[in-house]
Amino acid sequence: MKQASLVALTLWMALLSSCSKKNNDSLQPKVGAVTESVYASGVVKSEDQYTVYATVNGVLQKSVATVGQSISAGQPLFIIESEKATLNTQNAQLAYQLSKEDNRYIQSKIAEMETKVQAAKDKLTLDTSVYNRYKNIKQFDVISEVDFEKIELTYKNSKTSYEAAVKQLAQLNEQLKNDQNRNNINLKISQKAQNDFTIKSAFSGVLYDVLVKEGAMITPQTPMAIIGKKNTYLLELEVDENDMVRVKIGQKLVVSMDSYKGKVFEALVDKVYPIMDERSRTFKIEAHFSKPPQKLYPNLTAEANIVINAKNNILTIPKSYLIDGEYVLVNTNEKRKVKVGINDYQNAEIVSGLSANETIYKPK
């Protein structure tokens, strides 16, 4: 009798477990909300954050600024050893001074040539007058053909001499102008090259990091420092190529960060880079916080869900109850096609094919 009671109890518990399991695998659709989103991840960056590079090769002689310091546009950050550039500038300055001496000589030649031009002009004026006068009376046979030809030849020679003098004066003026410009440009190039050995900030902001030490060899490929604007931050995020076509400017993001566990922040997409990174197969977007956290630092990691679509008061079921994304099980084993709307990571909208009072079963 005792053994029979034990068997009955065991069977009852098994039946209860079976019923419980069955109930757990069935449910009715619920009216709720679904928010469709796209995942993105990245980092916080200072506004206009950039890495400082040199444009010249050399040894870092001195770091002028310190990490965390507020800096202004054009403020020196680093000084690279520039002895050769200094010598080149001195050479250019010497050449510029010597060119001034040469220019004074050319200027005296110009003054001399201007006098010759004026004399040639005066002679041409006189010879032209004589030529025209005898040309007019030649028809009256008051001058022989030979004498007239001499007068005509004198006029032509005067004209040629005047034109040659004018041309020579123009050449001297052009030479003076070119020499002045060439030496001035050479001096400016040397001065600019020397200035390149002093690395300056492009804009006002904060020096977040110094990446080199004094005495290090610097090349144009050497990152030297990181600069960004003060107390102004943005999110630089990466979106998978499969989701990128759904992302556009103005969409809202829900952002979470390890530095603020348990908290979420809102942001808006305000820039989309229209080119894919071939290595990561992702697109870069930028967003700004609607209300940023109290403290932020460059390179803090962030994860975000970009809200694509959101609906309230709709019929929903768990996505795990869908078969092939378009069927559900009713009456334990009856397969029915439904029309699915938007969905998130857990739930899917049922547009048609299922009512709120029907029961569906989880596929095995």
mmCIF file of N, CA and C in Angstrom, residues 11-117:
data_model
loop_
_atom_site.group_PDB
_atom_site.id
_atom_site.type_symbol
_atom_site.label_atom_id
_atom_site.label_comp_id
_atom_site.label_asym_id
_atom_site.label_seq_id
_atom_site.Cartn_x
_atom_site.Cartn_y
_atom_site.Cartn_z
ATOM 1 N N LEU A 11 4.067 9.729 -10.034
ATOM 2 C CA LEU A 11 3.367 10.009 -11.291
ATOM 3 C C LEU A 11 2.733 11.396 -11.272
ATOM 4 N N TRP A 12 2.171 11.803 -10.142
ATOM 5 C CA TRP A 12 1.522 13.122 -10.004
ATOM 6 C C TRP A 12 2.536 14.247 -10.175
ATOM 7 N N MET A 13 3.729 14.073 -9.587
ATOM 8 C CA MET A 13 4.789 15.087 -9.685
ATOM 9 C C MET A 13 5.302 15.204 -11.130
ATOM 10 N N ALA A 14 5.395 14.035 -11.794
ATOM 11 C CA ALA A 14 5.850 14.048 -13.191
ATOM 12 C C ALA A 14 4.852 14.767 -14.067
ATOM 13 N N LEU A 15 3.526 14.489 -13.788
ATOM 14 C CA LEU A 15 2.479 15.152 -14.556
ATOM 15 C C LEU A 15 2.479 16.654 -14.322
ATOM 16 N N LEU A 16 2.658 17.042 -13.053
ATOM 17 C CA LEU A 16 2.727 18.464 -12.705
ATOM 18 C C LEU A 16 3.893 19.141 -13.397
ATOM 19 N N SER A 17 5.038 18.454 -13.415
ATOM 20 C CA SER A 17 6.234 19.005 -14.083
ATOM 21 C C SER A 17 5.990 19.162 -15.564
ATOM 22 N N SER A 18 5.311 18.153 -16.149
ATOM 23 C CA SER A 18 5.025 18.201 -17.580
ATOM 24 C C SER A 18 4.099 19.351 -17.914
ATOM 25 N N CYS A 19 3.055 19.519 -17.065
ATOM 26 C CA CYS A 19 2.114 20.615 -17.289
ATOM 27 C C CYS A 19 2.793 21.965 -17.141
ATOM 28 N N SER A 20 3.659 22.052 -16.114
ATOM 29 C CA SER A 20 4.381 23.304 -15.873
ATOM 30 C C SER A 20 5.261 23.653 -17.053
ATOM 31 N N LYS A 21 5.944 22.626 -17.577
ATOM 32 C CA LYS A 21 6.828 22.857 -18.717
ATOM 33 C C LYS A 21 6.037 23.280 -19.944
ATOM 34 N N LYS A 22 4.825 22.612 -20.074
ATOM 35 C CA LYS A 22 3.973 22.953 -21.215
ATOM 36 C C LYS A 22 3.491 24.386 -21.136
ATOM 37 N N ASN A 23 3.101 24.790 -19.897
ATOM 38 C CA ASN A 23 2.626 26.153 -19.703
ATOM 39 C C ASN A 23 3.724 27.171 -19.961
ATOM 40 N N ASN A 24 4.950 26.803 -19.556
ATOM 41 C CA ASN A 24 6.073 27.719 -19.749
ATOM 42 C C ASN A 24 6.398 27.919 -21.222
ATOM 43 N N ASP A 25 6.044 26.916 -22.063
ATOM 44 C CA ASP A 25 6.361 26.996 -23.484
ATOM 45 C C ASP A 25 5.216 27.582 -24.304
ATOM 46 N N SER A 26 4.153 28.005 -23.677
ATOM 47 C CA SER A 26 3.038 28.599 -24.390
ATOM 48 C C SER A 26 2.714 29.974 -23.798
ATOM 49 N N LEU A 27 2.171 30.832 -24.635
ATOM 50 C CA LEU A 27 1.793 32.173 -24.166
ATOM 51 C C LEU A 27 0.843 32.803 -25.152
ATOM 52 N N GLN A 28 0.274 33.921 -24.740
ATOM 53 C CA GLN A 28 -0.589 34.697 -25.606
ATOM 54 C C GLN A 28 0.115 36.016 -25.967
ATOM 55 N N PRO A 29 -0.121 36.522 -27.162
ATOM 56 C CA PRO A 29 0.503 37.802 -27.550
ATOM 57 C C PRO A 29 0.137 38.905 -26.561
ATOM 58 N N LYS A 30 1.031 39.868 -26.434
ATOM 59 C CA LYS A 30 0.812 40.986 -25.523
ATOM 60 C C LYS A 30 0.801 42.300 -26.299
ATOM 61 N N VAL A 31 0.067 43.256 -25.762
ATOM 62 C CA VAL A 31 0.095 44.608 -26.318
ATOM 63 C C VAL A 31 1.214 45.372 -25.620
ATOM 64 N N GLY A 32 2.136 45.856 -26.395
ATOM 65 C CA GLY A 32 3.281 46.544 -25.803
ATOM 66 C C GLY A 32 3.971 47.460 -26.801
ATOM 67 N N ALA A 33 5.240 47.695 -26.573
ATOM 68 C CA ALA A 33 6.032 48.586 -27.436
ATOM 69 C C ALA A 33 7.248 47.849 -27.970
ATOM 70 N N VAL A 34 7.657 48.204 -29.179
ATOM 71 C CA VAL A 34 8.865 47.650 -29.793
ATOM 72 C C VAL A 34 9.687 48.803 -30.353
ATOM 73 N N THR A 35 10.947 48.786 -30.013
ATOM 74 C CA THR A 35 11.868 49.799 -30.548
ATOM 75 C C THR A 35 12.910 49.098 -31.404
ATOM 76 N N GLU A 36 12.897 49.405 -32.700
ATOM 77 C CA GLU A 36 13.859 48.808 -33.627
ATOM 78 C C GLU A 36 15.118 49.673 -33.657
ATOM 79 N N SER A 37 16.270 49.036 -33.522
ATOM 80 C CA SER A 37 17.507 49.824 -33.434
ATOM 81 C C SER A 37 18.661 49.117 -34.140
ATOM 82 N N VAL A 38 19.727 49.878 -34.351
ATOM 83 C CA VAL A 38 20.965 49.380 -34.949
ATOM 84 C C VAL A 38 22.089 49.566 -33.938
ATOM 85 N N TYR A 39 22.910 48.553 -33.790
ATOM 86 C CA TYR A 39 24.002 48.608 -32.807
ATOM 87 C C TYR A 39 25.206 49.359 -33.381
ATOM 88 N N ALA A 40 25.842 50.144 -32.515
ATOM 89 C CA ALA A 40 27.074 50.850 -32.886
ATOM 90 C C ALA A 40 27.994 50.889 -31.671
ATOM 91 N N SER A 41 29.282 50.929 -31.923
ATOM 92 C CA SER A 41 30.244 51.015 -30.821
ATOM 93 C C SER A 41 31.388 51.923 -31.224
ATOM 94 N N GLY A 42 32.041 52.501 -30.230
ATOM 95 C CA GLY A 42 33.154 53.394 -30.528
ATOM 96 C C GLY A 42 33.686 54.059 -29.288
ATOM 97 N N VAL A 43 34.098 55.314 -29.440
ATOM 98 C CA VAL A 43 34.738 56.031 -28.341
ATOM 99 C C VAL A 43 34.249 57.473 -28.277
ATOM 100 N N VAL A 44 34.473 58.061 -27.123
ATOM 101 C CA VAL A 44 34.252 59.493 -26.941
ATOM 102 C C VAL A 44 35.490 60.226 -27.439
ATOM 103 N N LYS A 45 35.298 61.325 -28.137
ATOM 104 C CA LYS A 45 36.430 62.137 -28.599
ATOM 105 C C LYS A 45 36.165 63.598 -28.285
ATOM 106 N N SER A 46 37.250 64.307 -28.060
ATOM 107 C CA SER A 46 37.137 65.747 -27.917
ATOM 108 C C SER A 46 36.787 66.354 -29.270
ATOM 109 N N GLU A 47 36.022 67.424 -29.247
ATOM 110 C CA GLU A 47 35.674 68.112 -30.496
ATOM 111 C C GLU A 47 36.948 68.551 -31.212
ATOM 112 N N ASP A 48 37.016 68.251 -32.513
ATOM 113 C CA ASP A 48 38.184 68.590 -33.351
ATOM 114 C C ASP A 48 39.465 67.936 -32.838
ATOM 115 N N GLN A 49 39.349 66.826 -32.177
ATOM 116 C CA GLN A 49 40.544 66.122 -31.677
ATOM 117 C C GLN A 49 41.420 65.689 -32.847
ATOM 118 N N TYR A 50 42.707 65.956 -32.732
ATOM 119 C CA TYR A 50 43.620 65.538 -33.790
ATOM 120 C C TYR A 50 44.989 65.219 -33.217
ATOM 121 N N THR A 51 45.745 64.456 -33.987
ATOM 122 C CA THR A 51 47.101 64.070 -33.596
ATOM 123 C C THR A 51 48.089 65.013 -34.277
ATOM 124 N N VAL A 52 49.037 65.518 -33.501
ATOM 125 C CA VAL A 52 50.026 66.474 -34.012
ATOM 126 C C VAL A 52 51.183 65.716 -34.665
ATOM 127 N N TYR A 53 51.559 66.152 -35.872
ATOM 128 C CA TYR A 53 52.714 65.593 -36.575
ATOM 129 C C TYR A 53 53.632 66.737 -37.004
ATOM 130 N N ALA A 54 54.893 66.430 -37.150
ATOM 131 C CA ALA A 54 55.848 67.399 -37.693
ATOM 132 C C ALA A 54 55.863 67.284 -39.214
ATOM 133 N N THR A 55 56.371 68.303 -39.873
ATOM 134 C CA THR A 55 56.532 68.259 -41.330
ATOM 135 C C THR A 55 57.989 68.115 -41.723
ATOM 136 N N VAL A 56 58.870 67.990 -40.717
ATOM 137 C CA VAL A 56 60.311 67.914 -40.973
ATOM 138 C C VAL A 56 60.912 66.765 -40.173
ATOM 139 N N ASN A 57 62.134 66.402 -40.519
ATOM 140 C CA ASN A 57 62.900 65.418 -39.760
ATOM 141 C C ASN A 57 63.843 66.132 -38.804
ATOM 142 N N GLY A 58 64.119 65.502 -37.672
ATOM 143 C CA GLY A 58 65.070 66.091 -36.735
ATOM 144 C C GLY A 58 64.941 65.504 -35.347
ATOM 145 N N VAL A 59 65.802 65.986 -34.459
ATOM 146 C CA VAL A 59 65.803 65.525 -33.071
ATOM 147 C C VAL A 59 64.970 66.488 -32.230
ATOM 148 N N LEU A 60 64.072 65.926 -31.412
ATOM 149 C CA LEU A 60 63.247 66.767 -30.542
ATOM 150 C C LEU A 60 64.136 67.417 -29.486
ATOM 151 N N GLN A 61 64.248 68.726 -29.577
ATOM 152 C CA GLN A 61 65.122 69.465 -28.678
ATOM 153 C C GLN A 61 64.419 69.812 -27.369
ATOM 154 N N LYS A 62 63.119 70.194 -27.476
ATOM 155 C CA LYS A 62 62.432 70.633 -26.262
ATOM 156 C C LYS A 62 60.917 70.500 -26.416
ATOM 157 N N SER A 63 60.264 70.030 -25.335
ATOM 158 C CA SER A 63 58.802 70.055 -25.247
ATOM 159 C C SER A 63 58.413 71.305 -24.470
ATOM 160 N N VAL A 64 57.674 72.182 -25.113
ATOM 161 C CA VAL A 64 57.362 73.473 -24.506
ATOM 162 C C VAL A 64 56.133 73.385 -23.614
ATOM 163 N N ALA A 65 55.101 72.632 -24.053
ATOM 164 C CA ALA A 65 53.845 72.539 -23.308
ATOM 165 C C ALA A 65 53.795 71.248 -22.503
ATOM 166 N N THR A 66 52.878 71.188 -21.530
ATOM 167 C CA THR A 66 52.728 70.012 -20.669
ATOM 168 C C THR A 66 51.320 69.439 -20.806
ATOM 169 N N VAL A 67 51.208 68.150 -20.510
ATOM 170 C CA VAL A 67 49.928 67.445 -20.628
ATOM 171 C C VAL A 67 48.875 68.089 -19.717
ATOM 172 N N GLY A 68 47.671 68.271 -20.262
ATOM 173 C CA GLY A 68 46.572 68.864 -19.501
ATOM 174 C C GLY A 68 46.518 70.373 -19.574
ATOM 175 N N GLN A 69 47.513 70.975 -20.196
ATOM 176 C CA GLN A 69 47.602 72.439 -20.263
ATOM 177 C C GLN A 69 46.630 72.983 -21.309
ATOM 178 N N SER A 70 45.996 74.098 -20.986
ATOM 179 C CA SER A 70 45.178 74.818 -21.961
ATOM 180 C C SER A 70 46.110 75.575 -22.895
ATOM 181 N N ILE A 71 45.866 75.485 -24.173
ATOM 182 C CA ILE A 71 46.752 76.108 -25.153
ATOM 183 C C ILE A 71 45.928 76.973 -26.097
ATOM 184 N N SER A 72 46.585 77.937 -26.694
ATOM 185 C CA SER A 72 45.925 78.842 -27.638
ATOM 186 C C SER A 72 46.424 78.570 -29.051
ATOM 187 N N ALA A 73 45.671 79.030 -30.037
ATOM 188 C CA ALA A 73 46.043 78.823 -31.436
ATOM 189 C C ALA A 73 47.395 79.469 -31.727
ATOM 190 N N GLY A 74 48.280 78.711 -32.371
ATOM 191 C CA GLY A 74 49.600 79.223 -32.721
ATOM 192 C C GLY A 74 50.634 79.099 -31.609
ATOM 193 N N GLN A 75 50.241 78.545 -30.454
ATOM 194 C CA GLN A 75 51.184 78.414 -29.344
ATOM 195 C C GLN A 75 52.193 77.299 -29.634
ATOM 196 N N PRO A 76 53.502 77.556 -29.414
ATOM 197 C CA PRO A 76 54.520 76.515 -29.635
ATOM 198 C C PRO A 76 54.321 75.329 -28.690
ATOM 199 N N LEU A 77 54.485 74.130 -29.227
ATOM 200 C CA LEU A 77 54.371 72.903 -28.448
ATOM 201 C C LEU A 77 55.706 72.180 -28.337
ATOM 202 N N PHE A 78 56.436 72.104 -29.466
ATOM 203 C CA PHE A 78 57.711 71.385 -29.514
ATOM 204 C C PHE A 78 58.706 72.181 -30.353
ATOM 205 N N ILE A 79 59.977 72.014 -30.010
ATOM 206 C CA ILE A 79 61.047 72.622 -30.805
ATOM 207 C C ILE A 79 61.984 71.505 -31.255
ATOM 208 N N ILE A 80 62.140 71.393 -32.573
ATOM 209 C CA ILE A 80 63.025 70.388 -33.158
ATOM 210 C C ILE A 80 64.342 71.054 -33.530
ATOM 211 N N GLU A 81 65.442 70.358 -33.274
ATOM 212 C CA GLU A 81 66.777 70.896 -33.573
ATOM 213 C C GLU A 81 66.830 71.337 -35.030
ATOM 214 N N SER A 82 67.257 72.624 -35.251
ATOM 215 C CA SER A 82 67.149 73.211 -36.590
ATOM 216 C C SER A 82 68.405 73.985 -36.990
ATOM 217 N N GLU A 83 69.567 73.480 -36.622
ATOM 218 C CA GLU A 83 70.812 74.194 -36.931
ATOM 219 C C GLU A 83 70.995 74.364 -38.438
ATOM 220 N N LYS A 84 70.718 73.309 -39.191
ATOM 221 C CA LYS A 84 70.874 73.375 -40.649
ATOM 222 C C LYS A 84 69.891 74.383 -41.237
ATOM 223 N N ALA A 85 68.652 74.371 -40.731
ATOM 224 C CA ALA A 85 67.652 75.311 -41.233
ATOM 225 C C ALA A 85 68.039 76.743 -40.904
ATOM 226 N N THR A 86 68.629 76.945 -39.725
ATOM 227 C CA THR A 86 69.082 78.281 -39.332
ATOM 228 C C THR A 86 70.168 78.781 -40.279
ATOM 229 N N LEU A 87 71.110 77.895 -40.610
ATOM 230 C CA LEU A 87 72.194 78.264 -41.535
ATOM 231 C C LEU A 87 71.630 78.577 -42.922
ATOM 232 N N ASN A 88 70.645 77.811 -43.348
ATOM 233 C CA ASN A 88 70.021 78.070 -44.651
ATOM 234 C C ASN A 88 69.328 79.430 -44.671
ATOM 235 N N THR A 89 68.696 79.778 -43.552
ATOM 236 C CA THR A 89 68.028 81.083 -43.458
ATOM 237 C C THR A 89 69.046 82.211 -43.479
ATOM 238 N N GLN A 90 70.145 82.023 -42.741
ATOM 239 C CA GLN A 90 71.205 83.038 -42.750
ATOM 240 C C GLN A 90 71.783 83.203 -44.154
ATOM 241 N N ASN A 91 71.947 82.090 -44.861
ATOM 242 C CA ASN A 91 72.443 82.132 -46.241
ATOM 243 C C ASN A 91 71.479 82.923 -47.125
ATOM 244 N N ALA A 92 70.182 82.660 -46.962
ATOM 245 C CA ALA A 92 69.176 83.352 -47.757
ATOM 246 C C ALA A 92 69.150 84.842 -47.429
ATOM 247 N N GLN A 93 69.320 85.176 -46.148
ATOM 248 C CA GLN A 93 69.354 86.589 -45.753
ATOM 249 C C GLN A 93 70.560 87.287 -46.370
ATOM 250 N N LEU A 94 71.718 86.604 -46.368
ATOM 251 C CA LEU A 94 72.928 87.171 -46.974
ATOM 252 C C LEU A 94 72.722 87.382 -48.473
ATOM 253 N N ALA A 95 72.119 86.370 -49.135
ATOM 254 C CA ALA A 95 71.862 86.492 -50.566
ATOM 255 C C ALA A 95 70.893 87.643 -50.840
ATOM 256 N N TYR A 96 69.947 87.828 -49.940
ATOM 257 C CA TYR A 96 68.970 88.906 -50.093
ATOM 258 C C TYR A 96 69.651 90.266 -49.962
ATOM 259 N N GLN A 97 70.573 90.399 -49.000
ATOM 260 C CA GLN A 97 71.307 91.654 -48.825
ATOM 261 C C GLN A 97 72.200 91.932 -50.027
ATOM 262 N N LEU A 98 72.882 90.877 -50.519
ATOM 263 C CA LEU A 98 73.743 91.058 -51.691
ATOM 264 C C LEU A 98 72.920 91.449 -52.915
ATOM 265 N N SER A 99 71.712 90.888 -53.008
ATOM 266 C CA SER A 99 70.866 91.218 -54.150
ATOM 267 C C SER A 99 70.464 92.689 -54.135
ATOM 268 N N LYS A 100 70.380 93.259 -52.926
ATOM 269 C CA LYS A 100 70.053 94.683 -52.839
ATOM 270 C C LYS A 100 71.162 95.521 -53.460
ATOM 271 N N GLU A 101 72.430 95.092 -53.233
ATOM 272 C CA GLU A 101 73.558 95.799 -53.846
ATOM 273 C C GLU A 101 73.474 95.685 -55.370
ATOM 274 N N ASP A 102 73.167 94.471 -55.848
ATOM 275 C CA ASP A 102 73.036 94.266 -57.292
ATOM 276 C C ASP A 102 71.877 95.103 -57.847
ATOM 277 N N ASN A 103 70.834 95.192 -57.063
ATOM 278 C CA ASN A 103 69.664 95.961 -57.511
ATOM 279 C C ASN A 103 69.981 97.442 -57.637
ATOM 280 N N ARG A 104 70.811 97.922 -56.713
ATOM 281 C CA ARG A 104 71.197 99.339 -56.810
ATOM 282 C C ARG A 104 71.995 99.594 -58.088
ATOM 283 N N TYR A 105 72.822 98.610 -58.465
ATOM 284 C CA TYR A 105 73.579 98.734 -59.707
ATOM 285 C C TYR A 105 72.622 98.728 -60.898
ATOM 286 N N ILE A 106 71.634 97.823 -60.862
ATOM 287 C CA ILE A 106 70.666 97.747 -61.955
ATOM 288 C C ILE A 106 69.845 99.034 -62.018
ATOM 289 N N GLN A 107 69.506 99.585 -60.841
ATOM 290 C CA GLN A 107 68.734 100.821 -60.796
ATOM 291 C C GLN A 107 69.502 101.971 -61.434
ATOM 292 N N SER A 108 70.854 101.986 -61.225
ATOM 293 C CA SER A 108 71.663 103.039 -61.861
ATOM 294 C C SER A 108 71.694 102.843 -63.380
ATOM 295 N N LYS A 109 71.723 101.559 -63.811
ATOM 296 C CA LYS A 109 71.690 101.280 -65.244
ATOM 297 C C LYS A 109 70.334 101.685 -65.829
ATOM 298 N N ILE A 110 69.282 101.485 -65.034
ATOM 299 C CA ILE A 110 67.945 101.876 -65.478
ATOM 300 C C ILE A 110 67.873 103.392 -65.661
ATOM 301 N N ALA A 111 68.433 104.138 -64.683
ATOM 302 C CA ALA A 111 68.427 105.600 -64.783
ATOM 303 C C ALA A 111 69.199 106.057 -66.017
ATOM 304 N N GLU A 112 70.317 105.382 -66.248
ATOM 305 C CA GLU A 112 71.132 105.716 -67.429
ATOM 306 C C GLU A 112 70.369 105.414 -68.712
ATOM 307 N N MET A 113 69.681 104.268 -68.716
ATOM 308 C CA MET A 113 68.935 103.876 -69.910
ATOM 309 C C MET A 113 67.738 104.800 -70.138
ATOM 310 N N GLU A 114 67.120 105.270 -69.058
ATOM 311 C CA GLU A 114 65.997 106.205 -69.195
ATOM 312 C C GLU A 114 66.457 107.487 -69.889
ATOM 313 N N THR A 115 67.698 107.928 -69.559
ATOM 314 C CA THR A 115 68.257 109.116 -70.214
ATOM 315 C C THR A 115 68.465 108.853 -71.704
ATOM 316 N N LYS A 116 68.971 107.636 -72.020
ATOM 317 C CA LYS A 116 69.189 107.284 -73.423
ATOM 318 C C LYS A 116 67.868 107.202 -74.182
ATOM 319 N N VAL A 117 66.859 106.664 -73.524
ATOM 320 C CA VAL A 117 65.544 106.569 -74.164
ATOM 321 C C VAL A 117 65.010 107.960 -74.478
#
